Coordinates of C-alpha atoms and ligand atoms in Angstrom, one line a residue:
M12 CA 0.0 -10.9 -53.3
H13 CA 2.9 -13.3 -54.0
L14 CA 3.0 -16.5 -52.1
E15 CA 6.1 -15.4 -50.3
A16 CA 4.4 -12.2 -49.1
V17 CA 1.4 -14.2 -47.9
I18 CA 3.6 -16.5 -45.9
L19 CA 5.6 -13.6 -44.5
A20 CA 2.4 -11.8 -43.5
L21 CA 1.1 -15.0 -41.8
L22 CA 4.4 -15.4 -40.0
T23 CA 4.6 -11.9 -38.8
C24 CA 1.0 -11.9 -37.7
T25 CA 1.5 -15.0 -35.5
P26 CA 1.5 -13.7 -31.9
T27 CA 4.7 -14.7 -30.3
A28 CA 4.0 -13.1 -26.9
Y29 CA 1.5 -14.7 -24.6
A30 CA -1.8 -12.9 -24.7
A31 CA -3.6 -13.2 -21.4
P32 CA -7.3 -14.2 -21.7
K33 CA -9.7 -11.5 -20.7
P34 CA -10.7 -12.1 -17.1
T35 CA -14.3 -12.3 -16.2
Q36 CA -13.6 -10.0 -13.2
P37 CA -10.7 -7.9 -12.1
Y38 CA -7.8 -10.0 -10.9
S39 CA -7.3 -7.9 -7.8
T40 CA -10.8 -8.6 -6.3
W41 CA -10.8 -12.1 -7.8
M42 CA -7.6 -12.9 -5.9
A43 CA -9.0 -11.2 -2.8
S44 CA -12.2 -13.2 -2.8
S45 CA -10.3 -16.4 -3.4
F46 CA -8.3 -15.8 -0.3
L47 CA -11.4 -14.9 1.7
S48 CA -12.9 -18.3 0.7
K49 CA -9.8 -20.0 2.1
K50 CA -10.3 -18.3 5.5
P51 CA -6.8 -17.1 6.0
V52 CA -5.2 -16.8 9.5
I53 CA -5.7 -13.3 10.9
N54 CA -3.0 -12.2 13.3
R55 CA -0.4 -9.4 14.0
H56 CA 2.2 -11.1 11.8
Y57 CA 3.3 -9.1 8.8
V58 CA 2.2 -11.7 6.3
S59 CA -1.4 -11.6 7.4
N60 CA -1.3 -7.8 7.2
V61 CA 0.4 -7.6 3.8
L62 CA -2.4 -9.9 2.6
G63 CA -4.9 -7.7 4.4
E64 CA -3.6 -4.6 2.7
G65 CA -3.9 -6.3 -0.7
I66 CA -7.5 -7.2 0.0
Q67 CA -8.1 -3.6 1.2
K68 CA -6.5 -2.1 -1.9
A69 CA -8.6 -4.3 -4.2
A70 CA -11.8 -3.6 -2.2
T71 CA -11.2 0.2 -2.2
L72 CA -10.6 0.5 -5.9
H73 CA -13.5 -1.7 -6.9
K74 CA -15.8 -0.5 -4.1
N75 CA -16.5 -4.0 -2.8
A76 CA -18.0 -3.4 0.7
T77 CA -17.8 -7.1 1.6
L78 CA -14.0 -7.3 1.1
L79 CA -13.4 -3.9 2.7
S80 CA -15.3 -4.8 5.9
Y81 CA -13.4 -8.1 6.0
A82 CA -10.1 -6.3 6.0
S83 CA -11.3 -3.7 8.5
N84 CA -12.8 -6.3 10.9
A85 CA -9.6 -8.3 10.6
I86 CA -7.6 -5.3 11.9
S87 CA -10.1 -4.3 14.5
S88 CA -10.1 -7.9 15.9
L89 CA -6.4 -7.5 16.7
V90 CA -6.9 -4.6 19.1
S91 CA -8.8 -4.8 22.4
T92 CA -11.3 -2.0 23.2
N93 CA -8.7 -0.1 25.3
G94 CA -6.3 0.0 22.4
T95 CA -3.9 -2.8 23.4
L96 CA -2.7 -5.0 20.5
I97 CA -3.7 -8.4 21.7
G98 CA -0.7 -10.6 22.7
W99 CA 1.8 -7.9 21.8
N100 CA 4.9 -7.7 24.0
P101 CA 6.2 -4.1 24.0
T102 CA 9.7 -5.3 25.1
Y103 CA 10.1 -7.7 22.2
Y104 CA 12.0 -5.9 19.5
S105 CA 11.4 -7.1 15.9
L106 CA 10.8 -4.8 12.9
D107 CA 8.5 -7.4 11.4
D108 CA 6.0 -6.7 14.1
L109 CA 5.7 -3.0 13.2
R110 CA 4.2 -3.8 9.7
V111 CA 0.7 -4.1 11.1
G112 CA 0.9 -0.4 12.0
N113 CA 0.2 0.5 8.3
N114 CA -3.1 -1.3 8.5
L115 CA -4.1 0.3 11.7
L116 CA -3.3 3.8 10.3
F117 CA -5.1 3.1 7.1
F118 CA -8.4 2.3 8.7
W119 CA -8.0 5.0 11.4
D120 CA -7.6 7.6 8.6
S121 CA -10.1 6.2 6.0
Q122 CA -12.9 5.8 8.6
G123 CA -12.8 9.4 9.6
R124 CA -10.0 9.4 12.2
K125 CA -12.4 8.6 15.1
D126 CA -11.6 5.0 16.1
E127 CA -9.4 5.8 19.1
K128 CA -8.4 2.2 19.7
L129 CA -6.6 2.0 16.4
K130 CA -4.7 5.2 17.1
T131 CA -3.8 4.0 20.5
A132 CA -2.4 0.8 19.2
A133 CA -0.4 2.6 16.4
T134 CA 1.0 5.0 19.0
A135 CA 2.2 2.1 21.2
L136 CA 4.1 0.7 18.1
R137 CA 5.5 4.1 17.3
K138 CA 6.7 4.6 20.9
Q139 CA 8.5 1.4 20.8
L140 CA 10.8 2.9 18.2
D141 CA 12.0 5.5 20.7
R142 CA 13.6 2.8 22.8
Y143 CA 14.3 0.3 20.0
P144 CA 17.9 -1.1 19.9
R145 CA 20.2 0.4 17.3
T146 CA 23.5 -0.1 15.7
P147 CA 26.3 2.3 16.7
T148 CA 25.4 4.6 13.8
G149 CA 21.7 4.6 14.5
G150 CA 20.2 1.8 12.4
F151 CA 17.4 -0.3 13.9
W152 CA 18.4 -3.9 14.6
H153 CA 16.4 -6.3 12.5
R154 CA 15.5 -8.2 15.6
D155 CA 16.8 -8.3 19.2
P156 CA 18.8 -10.3 20.1
A157 CA 18.9 -12.7 17.1
Y158 CA 20.0 -10.0 14.6
K159 CA 21.9 -7.6 16.8
N160 CA 23.6 -4.9 14.8
Q161 CA 22.1 -6.2 11.6
M162 CA 20.0 -4.2 9.1
W163 CA 18.1 -6.1 6.4
L164 CA 16.3 -4.6 3.4
D165 CA 13.1 -6.4 4.6
G166 CA 13.2 -4.5 7.9
I167 CA 13.2 -1.2 6.1
Y168 CA 9.8 -2.1 4.6
M169 CA 8.5 -3.4 7.9
A170 CA 9.1 -0.2 9.8
S171 CA 9.8 2.8 7.6
P172 CA 6.5 3.3 5.8
F173 CA 4.7 3.0 9.2
Y174 CA 7.2 5.4 10.9
A175 CA 6.8 7.9 8.0
T176 CA 3.0 7.7 7.8
Y177 CA 2.6 8.0 11.6
T178 CA 4.9 11.1 11.5
S179 CA 3.0 12.6 8.7
Y180 CA -0.3 12.2 10.6
F181 CA 0.7 13.1 14.2
E182 CA 4.1 14.9 14.2
P183 CA 4.6 16.4 10.7
A184 CA 7.0 19.1 12.1
N185 CA 9.2 16.5 13.9
T186 CA 12.4 17.0 11.9
T187 CA 14.2 14.6 14.2
A188 CA 11.8 11.8 13.1
W189 CA 12.1 12.7 9.4
N190 CA 15.9 12.6 9.7
D191 CA 15.8 9.4 11.5
I192 CA 13.6 7.8 8.8
V193 CA 16.0 8.8 6.0
L194 CA 19.0 7.7 8.2
Q195 CA 17.7 4.1 8.0
F196 CA 17.8 4.3 4.2
D197 CA 21.2 6.1 4.2
L198 CA 22.8 3.3 6.3
I199 CA 21.5 0.4 4.3
E200 CA 22.4 2.2 1.1
E201 CA 26.0 2.9 2.3
H202 CA 26.6 -0.7 3.2
T203 CA 24.6 -2.9 0.8
R204 CA 24.3 -1.0 -2.6
N205 CA 26.4 -2.3 -5.4
S206 CA 26.8 0.9 -7.5
T207 CA 27.7 -1.0 -10.7
S208 CA 24.5 -3.2 -10.8
N209 CA 22.5 -0.7 -8.7
L210 CA 21.1 -3.6 -6.7
L211 CA 21.4 -4.1 -3.0
Y212 CA 22.7 -7.1 -1.0
H213 CA 20.2 -8.6 1.4
G214 CA 21.6 -6.9 4.6
Y215 CA 24.7 -6.0 6.5
D216 CA 26.2 -6.5 10.0
E217 CA 27.6 -3.3 11.4
A218 CA 29.8 -5.4 13.8
K219 CA 30.9 -7.6 10.9
K220 CA 30.6 -10.7 13.1
A221 CA 28.1 -12.7 11.0
V222 CA 29.7 -15.6 9.0
W223 CA 28.5 -13.9 5.8
A224 CA 29.6 -10.4 6.6
N225 CA 31.9 -8.7 4.0
P226 CA 35.0 -7.7 5.9
V227 CA 34.9 -4.1 4.5
T228 CA 31.2 -3.3 4.2
G229 CA 29.6 -5.8 6.5
A230 CA 27.2 -6.8 3.6
S231 CA 25.8 -10.3 3.0
P232 CA 27.0 -11.8 -0.3
H233 CA 23.8 -12.0 -2.4
V234 CA 21.0 -10.0 -3.8
W235 CA 17.8 -11.8 -2.8
D236 CA 14.9 -10.8 -4.9
R237 CA 12.2 -10.4 -2.2
A238 CA 14.4 -8.3 0.0
V239 CA 14.9 -5.9 -2.9
G240 CA 11.2 -6.0 -3.5
W241 CA 10.4 -5.0 0.0
Y242 CA 12.9 -2.2 -0.2
F243 CA 11.7 -0.9 -3.6
M244 CA 8.1 -0.7 -2.1
A245 CA 9.4 1.0 1.0
L246 CA 11.0 3.8 -1.0
V247 CA 7.8 4.4 -3.0
E248 CA 5.6 4.4 0.1
V249 CA 7.9 6.6 2.2
L250 CA 8.2 9.2 -0.6
Q251 CA 4.4 9.5 -0.7
V252 CA 4.5 11.2 2.7
Y253 CA 8.0 12.5 3.1
P254 CA 8.3 16.3 3.2
K255 CA 9.8 17.6 0.0
E256 CA 11.6 20.5 1.8
N257 CA 13.6 18.1 3.9
P258 CA 17.0 17.3 2.2
G259 CA 16.3 13.7 2.8
Y260 CA 13.6 13.8 0.1
A261 CA 16.1 14.2 -2.7
R262 CA 18.3 11.4 -1.3
L263 CA 15.3 9.0 -1.1
K264 CA 14.3 10.0 -4.7
G265 CA 17.9 9.3 -5.8
Y266 CA 17.8 5.9 -4.2
L267 CA 14.5 5.1 -5.9
T268 CA 15.5 6.2 -9.4
T269 CA 18.8 4.4 -9.4
L270 CA 17.2 1.2 -8.0
A271 CA 14.5 1.4 -10.6
D272 CA 17.2 1.4 -13.2
G273 CA 19.1 -1.5 -11.7
V274 CA 16.0 -3.7 -11.3
K275 CA 14.9 -3.0 -14.9
K276 CA 18.4 -4.1 -16.1
A277 CA 18.0 -7.3 -14.1
Q278 CA 14.6 -8.2 -15.6
D279 CA 14.6 -11.6 -17.4
V280 CA 13.3 -11.8 -21.0
S281 CA 10.3 -13.6 -19.6
G282 CA 9.3 -10.5 -17.7
G283 CA 10.1 -11.8 -14.2
W284 CA 13.1 -11.7 -11.9
W285 CA 15.5 -14.3 -10.6
L286 CA 15.5 -15.4 -7.0
V287 CA 19.2 -14.6 -6.7
M288 CA 19.7 -11.5 -8.8
D289 CA 23.4 -10.8 -8.6
E290 CA 25.8 -11.9 -11.4
P291 CA 26.6 -14.6 -12.4
Y292 CA 23.6 -16.4 -10.9
P293 CA 20.7 -15.4 -13.1
G294 CA 20.1 -18.4 -15.3
M295 CA 22.3 -20.7 -13.3
K296 CA 21.3 -24.2 -12.3
G297 CA 18.9 -24.1 -9.3
N298 CA 18.0 -20.4 -9.7
Y299 CA 14.5 -19.6 -10.9
I300 CA 12.0 -16.8 -11.6
E301 CA 10.3 -16.1 -8.3
S302 CA 6.8 -14.6 -8.0
S303 CA 6.8 -12.5 -4.8
A304 CA 9.5 -10.1 -6.0
T305 CA 8.0 -10.0 -9.5
A306 CA 4.8 -8.8 -7.9
M307 CA 6.5 -6.3 -5.6
F308 CA 8.6 -4.8 -8.5
T309 CA 5.5 -4.5 -10.7
Y310 CA 3.7 -2.7 -7.9
A311 CA 6.6 -0.4 -7.1
Y312 CA 7.0 0.6 -10.8
L313 CA 3.3 1.2 -11.4
K314 CA 2.7 3.2 -8.2
G315 CA 6.0 5.1 -8.7
V316 CA 4.9 6.1 -12.2
R317 CA 1.3 7.0 -11.1
T318 CA 2.5 9.2 -8.3
G319 CA 5.1 11.0 -10.4
L320 CA 8.2 9.5 -8.8
L321 CA 9.3 7.4 -11.8
D322 CA 9.5 7.9 -15.5
A323 CA 6.5 6.5 -17.5
K324 CA 8.8 4.2 -19.5
Y325 CA 8.8 1.8 -16.5
R326 CA 5.2 0.9 -17.4
D327 CA 6.6 -1.3 -20.1
T328 CA 8.8 -3.1 -17.5
A329 CA 5.8 -3.6 -15.3
S330 CA 3.5 -4.7 -18.1
K331 CA 5.8 -7.5 -19.1
A332 CA 6.0 -8.6 -15.5
Y333 CA 2.3 -8.4 -15.1
D334 CA 1.6 -10.6 -18.2
L335 CA 4.0 -13.2 -16.8
M336 CA 2.3 -13.3 -13.5
I337 CA -1.1 -13.9 -15.1
E338 CA 0.4 -16.5 -17.4
K339 CA 2.6 -18.3 -14.9
F340 CA 1.8 -17.5 -11.2
V341 CA -2.0 -17.0 -11.2
K342 CA -3.7 -20.4 -11.4
V343 CA -7.5 -20.6 -12.1
E344 CA -8.8 -23.6 -10.1
T345 CA -11.7 -25.7 -11.5
N346 CA -14.0 -24.2 -8.8
G347 CA -13.3 -20.7 -10.2
T348 CA -11.1 -19.5 -7.4
L349 CA -7.5 -18.3 -8.0
S350 CA -4.4 -19.7 -6.5
W351 CA -1.0 -18.0 -6.3
E352 CA 2.1 -19.9 -7.2
G353 CA 5.8 -19.6 -7.2
T354 CA 6.6 -17.7 -4.0
V355 CA 9.7 -18.8 -2.1
E356 CA 8.9 -19.5 1.5
V357 CA 11.6 -17.6 3.2
G358 CA 15.1 -16.0 2.8
S359 CA 17.0 -15.3 6.0
L360 CA 20.4 -14.1 7.1
N361 CA 20.3 -16.6 10.0
G362 CA 22.7 -19.0 8.2
D363 CA 25.5 -18.7 5.7
A364 CA 23.5 -16.7 3.2
S365 CA 25.1 -18.7 0.4
Y366 CA 23.6 -19.2 -3.1
E367 CA 23.0 -22.8 -2.2
Y368 CA 21.0 -21.7 0.8
Y369 CA 18.7 -19.4 -1.1
I370 CA 18.0 -21.8 -3.9
G371 CA 17.5 -24.7 -1.4
V372 CA 14.4 -23.1 0.2
G373 CA 11.1 -24.5 -1.0
L374 CA 8.2 -22.8 -2.6
S375 CA 4.8 -22.3 -1.0
E376 CA 1.4 -22.1 -2.6
N377 CA -1.0 -19.3 -1.7
D378 CA 1.7 -17.5 0.2
G379 CA 0.6 -14.0 1.4
K380 CA 4.0 -12.6 0.8
G381 CA 3.4 -13.0 -2.9
A382 CA -0.4 -12.9 -3.2
G383 CA -0.6 -9.7 -1.1
P384 CA 1.8 -7.9 -3.4
F385 CA 0.1 -9.4 -6.4
M386 CA -3.1 -7.7 -5.3
F387 CA -1.1 -4.4 -4.8
A388 CA 0.2 -4.8 -8.4
A389 CA -3.1 -5.8 -9.9
T390 CA -4.9 -2.8 -8.2
E391 CA -2.3 -0.4 -9.7
Y392 CA -2.5 -2.1 -13.1
E393 CA -6.3 -1.9 -13.1
M394 CA -6.2 1.8 -12.1
W395 CA -3.8 2.5 -14.9
K396 CA -5.8 0.6 -17.5
T397 CA -9.1 2.4 -16.6
S398 CA -7.6 5.8 -16.2
Ligands
LIG512 C1 -17.2 -8.7 -3.5 O1 -16.5 -9.6 -2.7 C2 -17.4 -10.7 -2.3 C3 -16.6 -11.5 -1.2 O2 -15.5 -12.1 -1.8 C4 -17.8 -11.5 -3.5 O3 -18.6 -12.6 -3.0 C5 -18.6 -10.6 -4.4 O4 -18.9 -11.2 -5.6 C6 -17.8 -9.3 -4.7 N1 -18.7 -8.4 -5.4 C7 -18.4 -7.9 -6.6 C8 -19.4 -6.9 -7.2 O5 -17.4 -8.3 -7.3
LIG513 C1 -6.6 -3.6 28.0 O1 -7.5 -4.8 27.8 C2 -6.8 -6.0 27.8 C3 -7.8 -7.1 27.3 O2 -9.1 -6.8 27.7 C4 -6.2 -6.3 29.1 O3 -5.5 -7.5 29.2 C5 -5.2 -5.1 29.5 O4 -4.7 -5.3 30.8 C6 -5.9 -3.8 29.3 N1 -4.9 -2.7 29.4 C7 -5.0 -1.6 30.1 C8 -3.9 -0.7 30.1 O5 -6.0 -1.3 30.7
LIG514 C1 10.2 13.3 17.4 O1 10.8 12.2 16.9 C2 11.8 11.7 17.8 C3 12.5 10.6 17.0 O2 11.7 9.5 16.7 C4 11.2 11.3 19.1 O3 12.2 10.8 20.0 C5 10.5 12.4 19.7 O4 9.8 12.0 20.9 C6 9.5 13.0 18.7 N1 9.0 14.3 19.3 C7 7.7 14.6 19.4 C8 7.4 16.0 19.9 O5 6.8 13.9 19.1
LIG515 C1 28.9 -5.3 -8.2 O1 28.2 -5.8 -9.3 C2 29.1 -6.0 -10.5 C3 28.1 -6.3 -11.7 O2 27.3 -7.3 -11.4 C4 30.0 -7.1 -10.2 O3 30.9 -7.3 -11.3 C5 30.9 -6.7 -9.0 O4 31.7 -7.8 -8.6 C6 30.0 -6.3 -7.8 N1 30.8 -5.7 -6.7 C7 30.9 -6.2 -5.5 C8 31.7 -5.5 -4.6 O5 30.3 -7.2 -5.2
LIG516 C1 -11.4 -24.4 -4.7 O1 -10.4 -25.2 -5.2 C2 -9.1 -25.1 -4.5 C3 -8.1 -26.0 -5.2 O2 -8.5 -27.3 -5.3 C4 -9.2 -25.4 -3.0 O3 -8.0 -25.3 -2.4 C5 -10.3 -24.5 -2.4 O4 -10.5 -24.8 -1.1 C6 -11.6 -24.5 -3.2 N1 -12.4 -23.5 -2.7 C7 -13.7 -23.7 -2.4 C8 -14.4 -22.5 -1.9 O5 -14.2 -24.7 -2.5

């Protein structure tokens, strides 16, 4: 071989992409066990229950009875023996508080559908939706009274997968409920989707009274990554149980496939996604690659492909994101536990919803809003790699 050829061969062999070291145990259960060792707060709040679902998913895939009973006991501890969710106020209306319903239904179903107290608690949450305040066109308010007439992408995730799963279990022939579920998506799509980028703004105010409301659509001005992440996951989860014969199914599928395309186009070369995703903000000073949405998108792509909703090409998108998470957001501590980095604490429409607002919020370590979805994503990734 000529010297030039040798040099060329050496150069082209040099790995340019980061190669993740082979873990000694699956990342999903490793992260779950790490959280267990931190004794996380267990309550009705959505963060606790997103984390709980991550632990449950990891435990289920890898048949870890310790982790699974932890997640199960956590849920059971929130419900008194008569089926009352402890401390729950049935006249306080906030979509965030419905998210726990998914955990209740999961354990009710997976443990043989006999634990009546879990069903009773889930039914109380479901019944609240029958009297829940709505916008003039029928959208659930994000919260009463703070976010009157507002719908946020986050709220779609907090309520719709629960509403749909509950309906599939207990009222599968209730067309009114199925139509109501898709209506929530129709409304948020109509008001917040940018059909050029295929991304959605964080939320909208149907009364157009909020300081940030677009005078025509009512939409807020920016695409916040985690809101899109919640929404992407909500579409994938609802389509798992939504009846194919209802015309709403095709609409939901359309929302999912166009969103999958928009999110792929917005992926950074690193594999992750920017906190503020709308142009011209990616790459701008103060903006950064945020971990919770990166985890949510990875999960939504992988589960979407596995369940036949999305084209298999999106596994490449998810793989790049997964490698970045292992490299950048999963930290191996000296005591062998994992920590989760890079998740923005909050993003709200309670202020001016400006770019400066979003980038000014701090990061938090070991945030369940990121670590939970990381466990969702890792579980899907491990399922794919061993299938
Ligand atoms: C299951 O999870 C427990 C609790 O985190 C952990 O101590 C144990 O090592 C795990 N078992 C396996 C086989 O991974
Ligand atoms: C259910 O039990 C809780 C706690 O033990 C109690 O506060 C509540 O009043 C009970 N509710 C009903 C309807 O019996
Ligand atoms: C069907 O769903 C609607 C809308 O959520 C609800 O008002 C109604 O009570 C449900 N009907 C039955 C029979 O469960
Ligand atoms: C929609 O997105 C495109 C591409 O990023 C942008 O040029 C356009 O201004 C956006 N439209 C609205 C109404 O914000
Ligand atoms: C392991 O180390 C991390 C980081 O220092 C710490 O937060 C955590 O509490 C430790 N866990 C245990 C079980 O000692």
